[in-house]
Amino acid sequence: MKTPKIIKHIISYIIVGFIAALLTIIYLPETKETNATQEPTKPHITTLQASAFPTSAANPMYGPVSYADAVQKAAPAVVNIHTAKIVRQQNQFFSDPMFRWFFGIPNQSRQRQQLQTSLGSGVIFDAKGYLITNNHVIEGADEITVILHDERTAKAKVVGTDKETDLAILKIELDNLPSISVGDSEALQVGDVVLAIGNPFGVGQTVTQGIVSAKGRNDLGISTFENFIQTDAAINPGNSGGALINAHGKLIGINTAIFSKSGGSHGIGFAIPVNLAKMVKDNITDVGYVKRGWLGIEPQEITPRLAESFGLKSTNGVIIAGIYRGGPAAKAGLEPGDIILKIDDIEVINSSKAINYLAGIEPGIDVTIEGIKQGKSFKTTAKLIQRPSSFQ
């Protein structure tokens, strides 16, 4: 008797199902064990990737776990600066004629000498031995000693100073000098990570970390030409003249000042952009002074009330409050009361912006000035001259 075809199909399905069930029983425990060991690790790996894995081509979205490489590149070029000066003080008793007559003390004994020392920081800009620091660090010093990261010391010579940016250029004579890699401060963005390297309170070289809090800070009363980088990286007394570097170890600023009521860091520090510092250094080493254009005006800010009285739509621009006789503005026909709205097609926001822009142009260059004279628009050309030393 032949088996019907339907029964044959049923038997074949049963056999296939039995084999599949057998294979599942054999391999299922291993699969469960594998899942049990792998699944809990997935959230942990994600957390590590998001917070601690170094930047790489395979993992480009996350920041570095350490800035040691950046510090190692820059730190050897950051130096400690010790200054000393002799201060002559007059004794109040010796200034009394009766006291001098009674004790027989000659006039030349009325003064006593006292040695004052101070600490700061500096940055070796190139292998030739040129250093950049703040002018207020070395101002009036009779002796300047530089201590390198490798503990070598050298006497420094002042090549030149620029009080208007609070910068000073020094030079030391030593072999095998390290130099810092220079970045581009114009490329900085608010939120970029930065590191401040210096010698706070004389404790030795110290590194602090923060971000760029703001750019273009001015009107702080620190110097004439202000275009500061603001950072929350801790900057304390002794850090002045030190390096502000980016996460790649490149110099992007010279630490200069802090906003503080106690003398310590409150998270508001200011650094001079390296592009400005480099310009000052190159000018001083090349020609002995900083080339700055000068128009010869005394600018005045436009208040909302003045803007209304002049019929202006905004407070942008500056009013000429005074003209220096024989200066470029006078020769160009500008007069007190004129309003300057544009220089070289660039809108004038306020007086500090205008002065900074003009100072960035070399003497001898013509600038185009647009504004309002006696209620009517005007346009003229003025040839800038070197900013007089009396303004420095």
XYZ file of C-alpha atoms in Angstrom:
392
model
C 0.000 0.000 0.000
C 1.510 3.346 -1.062
C 1.765 6.285 1.314
C -0.332 9.225 0.161
C 1.583 12.360 -0.926
C -0.041 14.516 1.754
C 1.298 12.255 4.498
C 4.803 12.442 3.004
C 4.675 16.279 3.140
C 3.500 16.260 6.742
C 6.291 13.916 7.783
C 8.942 16.075 6.025
C 7.678 19.245 7.814
C 7.818 17.472 11.175
C 11.411 16.381 10.555
C 12.510 19.932 9.547
C 10.799 21.424 12.602
C 12.456 18.903 14.908
C 15.888 19.699 13.503
C 15.291 23.490 13.866
C 14.152 23.040 17.467
C 17.193 20.924 18.244
C 19.579 23.527 16.821
C 17.823 26.288 18.807
C 18.216 24.349 22.053
C 21.893 23.755 21.361
C 22.838 27.382 20.513
C 20.312 29.437 22.531
C 22.237 29.435 25.897
C 25.378 30.807 24.212
C 23.387 33.574 22.547
C 21.777 34.559 25.836
C 25.156 34.544 27.599
C 26.679 36.713 24.890
C 23.849 39.228 25.115
C 24.118 39.273 28.878
C 27.761 40.289 28.689
C 27.463 42.765 25.826
C 24.280 44.723 26.505
C 25.302 46.376 29.812
C 28.503 47.696 28.229
C 26.759 49.690 25.504
C 25.623 52.677 27.625
C 29.046 52.781 29.323
C 30.869 52.969 25.979
C 28.568 55.740 24.788
C 29.268 57.760 27.933
C 33.027 57.410 27.528
C 32.878 58.429 23.891
C 30.894 61.537 24.685
C 33.122 62.730 27.494
C 36.629 61.355 27.385
C 37.775 59.860 24.095
C 40.461 61.950 22.319
C 39.714 63.586 19.010
C 40.635 61.327 16.099
C 39.700 60.668 12.500
C 37.461 57.814 13.662
C 35.898 59.895 16.405
C 35.903 63.553 15.274
C 33.002 64.814 17.380
C 34.565 64.730 20.803
C 37.238 66.869 22.499
C 40.529 65.759 24.048
C 40.795 64.228 27.486
C 43.981 66.219 28.128
C 45.701 69.390 26.928
C 49.144 68.107 27.917
C 50.380 68.130 24.312
C 49.429 71.789 23.875
C 51.126 72.745 27.142
C 54.286 70.799 26.300
C 54.553 72.683 23.009
C 54.088 76.157 24.500
C 55.379 76.025 28.087
C 59.144 76.014 27.287
C 58.754 79.414 25.579
C 56.979 81.044 28.562
C 59.405 82.670 30.998
C 59.371 84.254 34.438
C 60.494 87.871 34.604
C 62.023 89.379 37.740
C 62.576 93.127 37.811
C 64.369 95.330 40.295
C 64.545 99.087 40.644
C 66.013 101.468 43.179
C 63.491 103.887 44.648
C 64.738 106.998 46.394
C 62.553 108.100 49.263
C 62.812 111.293 51.267
C 62.758 110.944 55.052
C 60.217 113.382 56.490
C 62.452 114.137 59.486
C 65.407 115.012 57.263
C 63.239 117.494 55.358
C 62.871 119.620 58.512
C 65.605 122.372 58.502
C 65.671 122.522 62.328
C 66.163 118.732 62.519
C 69.064 118.885 60.054
C 70.673 121.860 61.855
C 70.304 120.349 65.315
C 71.750 116.936 64.334
C 74.191 118.277 61.769
C 72.776 116.176 58.909
C 73.807 117.392 55.416
C 71.218 117.947 52.683
C 72.368 114.985 50.604
C 71.374 112.610 53.425
C 67.717 113.490 53.152
C 67.030 110.639 50.693
C 67.270 106.943 51.312
C 67.358 104.168 48.737
C 65.052 101.185 48.691
C 65.136 98.201 46.344
C 61.754 97.253 44.881
C 61.232 93.963 43.062
C 58.320 92.609 41.073
C 57.383 89.480 39.178
C 55.792 88.892 35.798
C 55.825 86.619 32.791
C 56.918 86.798 29.173
C 56.905 84.822 25.931
C 59.923 83.972 23.754
C 58.670 84.951 20.328
C 61.520 83.604 18.204
C 64.852 81.792 18.435
C 66.722 85.122 18.088
C 65.827 85.849 21.696
C 63.046 88.420 21.301
C 60.498 88.340 24.117
C 57.082 89.939 24.446
C 55.701 91.025 27.804
C 53.586 93.834 29.240
C 55.048 97.304 29.539
C 53.769 97.602 33.094
C 55.821 94.514 34.042
C 59.168 96.139 33.219
C 58.376 99.867 33.365
C 61.004 101.786 35.321
C 63.084 98.675 36.052
C 66.831 99.089 36.507
C 67.463 95.375 36.044
C 65.448 92.656 34.302
C 66.187 88.969 34.822
C 64.553 86.251 32.734
C 64.219 82.706 34.073
C 63.535 80.063 31.442
C 61.458 76.913 31.800
C 64.699 74.871 31.930
C 65.888 77.117 34.816
C 68.510 78.975 32.788
C 68.697 82.701 33.546
C 69.680 85.733 31.493
C 69.705 89.505 31.784
C 67.237 91.082 29.396
C 67.666 94.247 27.358
C 64.675 96.470 26.552
C 64.432 96.777 22.773
C 61.379 99.026 22.847
C 58.077 99.700 24.560
C 54.607 100.722 23.471
C 52.596 102.228 26.310
C 49.518 102.633 24.138
C 49.072 98.851 23.942
C 50.941 98.069 27.193
C 53.510 95.935 25.363
C 57.285 95.718 25.693
C 59.867 93.909 23.585
C 62.922 92.432 25.339
C 65.952 90.510 24.086
C 68.119 87.885 25.733
C 71.322 86.254 24.533
C 71.264 82.474 25.041
C 71.849 79.452 22.816
C 69.188 76.919 21.838
C 66.260 79.086 22.800
C 62.755 77.654 22.468
C 60.150 79.750 20.670
C 56.400 79.628 20.683
C 54.206 78.722 17.724
C 52.084 81.733 16.771
C 48.398 81.352 15.957
C 45.809 83.701 14.479
C 43.765 85.675 16.993
C 41.340 86.784 14.280
C 40.273 83.159 13.834
C 39.237 82.854 17.498
C 35.591 82.277 18.293
C 33.698 82.799 21.510
C 33.605 79.409 23.237
C 37.038 78.244 22.034
C 39.110 76.523 24.724
C 42.176 78.525 25.834
C 44.976 77.992 28.357
C 46.786 80.714 30.316
C 50.439 80.072 31.180
C 52.383 82.312 33.549
C 53.863 82.783 37.003
C 50.962 83.806 39.303
C 51.993 85.178 42.700
C 55.537 83.962 42.020
C 54.665 80.317 42.778
C 56.200 79.097 39.500
C 54.889 78.300 36.054
C 51.180 77.507 36.205
C 48.589 76.551 33.595
C 44.887 77.418 33.879
C 42.108 76.522 31.474
C 38.977 78.288 30.278
C 37.232 79.524 27.151
C 37.107 82.699 25.100
C 34.339 84.625 26.835
C 34.243 87.578 24.436
C 36.261 89.359 21.757
C 36.956 93.006 20.990
C 36.599 94.299 24.544
C 37.472 98.009 24.757
C 36.764 101.152 26.776
C 38.221 99.445 29.851
C 40.723 102.199 30.620
C 43.683 99.791 30.526
C 45.434 101.236 27.488
C 44.835 103.625 24.591
C 44.290 100.956 21.953
C 42.095 98.203 23.355
C 40.868 95.148 21.497
C 41.069 92.558 24.251
C 40.258 88.868 24.270
C 38.195 88.154 27.386
C 38.633 84.753 29.039
C 37.576 82.963 32.207
C 40.914 81.123 32.420
C 42.328 82.174 35.794
C 44.769 85.097 35.425
C 46.357 86.385 38.627
C 49.095 88.879 39.587
C 52.310 87.568 38.064
C 50.520 86.213 34.984
C 50.926 89.568 33.218
C 52.914 89.157 30.015
C 52.344 85.402 29.904
C 50.860 83.327 27.110
C 47.261 82.650 26.232
C 47.306 79.614 23.941
C 44.695 77.605 22.099
C 44.083 73.869 22.433
C 46.783 73.197 19.826
C 49.505 75.007 21.778
C 49.607 78.111 19.567
C 49.943 81.613 21.017
C 46.792 83.661 20.518
C 47.190 86.366 23.178
C 49.363 88.068 25.813
C 47.747 88.020 29.260
C 47.461 91.588 30.520
C 44.827 92.384 33.125
C 41.961 91.124 35.245
C 38.727 92.597 36.495
C 38.883 92.089 40.247
C 37.845 93.750 43.492
C 40.082 91.532 45.624
C 43.226 91.261 43.486
C 42.498 87.621 42.646
C 40.842 86.049 39.632
C 37.054 86.337 39.334
C 36.878 84.697 35.914
C 37.215 87.933 33.930
C 40.658 88.240 32.400
C 41.925 90.134 29.375
C 44.625 89.337 26.830
C 46.088 91.366 23.962
C 45.448 89.563 20.632
C 48.624 88.022 19.221
C 48.065 89.674 15.818
C 48.346 93.088 17.478
C 51.313 91.980 19.604
C 53.138 90.684 16.529
C 52.563 93.973 14.687
C 53.996 95.926 17.617
C 56.989 93.569 17.879
C 57.754 93.736 14.143
C 57.519 97.559 14.106
C 59.782 97.981 17.122
C 62.422 95.540 15.885
C 62.323 96.918 12.330
C 62.088 100.702 12.789
C 62.279 101.271 16.545
C 58.715 102.513 17.027
C 55.136 101.544 16.188
C 53.756 103.011 12.968
C 50.325 104.478 13.572
C 48.176 106.701 11.418
C 46.826 109.926 12.936
C 44.072 112.218 11.684
C 44.505 115.028 14.180
C 41.043 115.339 15.685
C 39.538 115.258 19.151
C 36.498 112.971 18.781
C 33.354 113.105 20.888
C 30.745 110.363 21.244
C 27.250 110.989 19.885
C 24.659 110.682 22.642
C 20.957 110.041 21.916
C 20.233 113.718 22.673
C 22.947 114.906 20.274
C 21.733 112.479 17.628
C 18.233 113.936 17.927
C 19.492 117.510 17.722
C 21.536 116.744 14.587
C 18.687 114.806 13.013
C 20.609 111.515 13.024
C 18.860 108.160 12.947
C 21.366 106.533 15.346
C 24.274 107.319 17.679
C 26.813 105.870 15.233
C 29.651 108.191 14.258
C 31.701 110.815 16.098
C 31.528 114.580 16.418
C 34.749 116.509 15.927
C 35.181 118.410 19.187
C 38.585 119.823 18.272
C 41.056 120.051 15.393
C 44.838 120.014 15.777
C 46.309 122.920 13.853
C 48.254 121.822 10.794
C 47.113 118.220 11.150
C 45.677 116.022 8.398
C 42.054 116.803 9.341
C 42.662 120.572 9.237
C 44.341 120.272 5.830
C 41.383 118.223 4.566
C 38.949 120.992 5.514
C 37.398 119.345 8.543
C 36.139 121.638 11.317
C 34.845 121.371 14.893
C 31.192 120.361 14.817
C 31.567 118.147 11.754
C 30.238 114.612 12.118
C 32.257 111.675 10.755
C 30.058 108.735 9.742
C 32.371 106.680 7.508
C 36.095 106.205 6.968
C 37.033 104.300 3.793
C 33.427 103.129 3.385
C 33.534 101.600 6.891
C 30.856 102.853 9.261
C 32.189 104.600 12.352
C 30.490 103.131 15.427
C 32.233 105.196 18.112
C 35.438 107.123 18.770
C 37.495 104.146 19.958
C 36.655 102.164 16.819
C 37.601 105.139 14.665
C 40.926 105.724 16.458
C 41.809 102.012 16.341
C 41.043 101.844 12.636
C 43.143 104.922 11.830
C 46.014 103.680 14.020
C 46.096 100.470 12.023
C 46.883 102.385 8.813
C 50.473 103.359 8.054
C 51.322 107.078 7.964
C 51.282 108.555 4.453
C 48.183 106.650 3.355
C 45.104 108.575 2.177
C 41.757 107.851 3.792
C 38.309 108.858 2.564
C 36.063 110.523 5.126
C 32.300 110.922 4.822
C 29.971 112.738 7.180
C 27.800 115.765 7.813
C 28.931 119.400 7.814
C 26.416 122.072 8.792
C 23.517 119.760 8.023
C 24.820 118.682 4.607
C 26.649 115.529 3.537
C 30.326 115.835 2.665
C 33.141 113.633 1.430
C 36.854 114.444 1.593
C 40.302 112.833 1.594
C 42.990 113.174 4.266
C 46.598 111.940 4.292
C 47.452 110.395 7.654
C 50.696 111.209 9.484
C 52.595 109.431 12.260
C 50.855 109.703 15.596
C 52.870 112.244 17.635
C 54.924 110.938 20.562
C 53.079 113.275 22.931
C 50.060 111.010 22.487
C 52.046 107.862 23.383
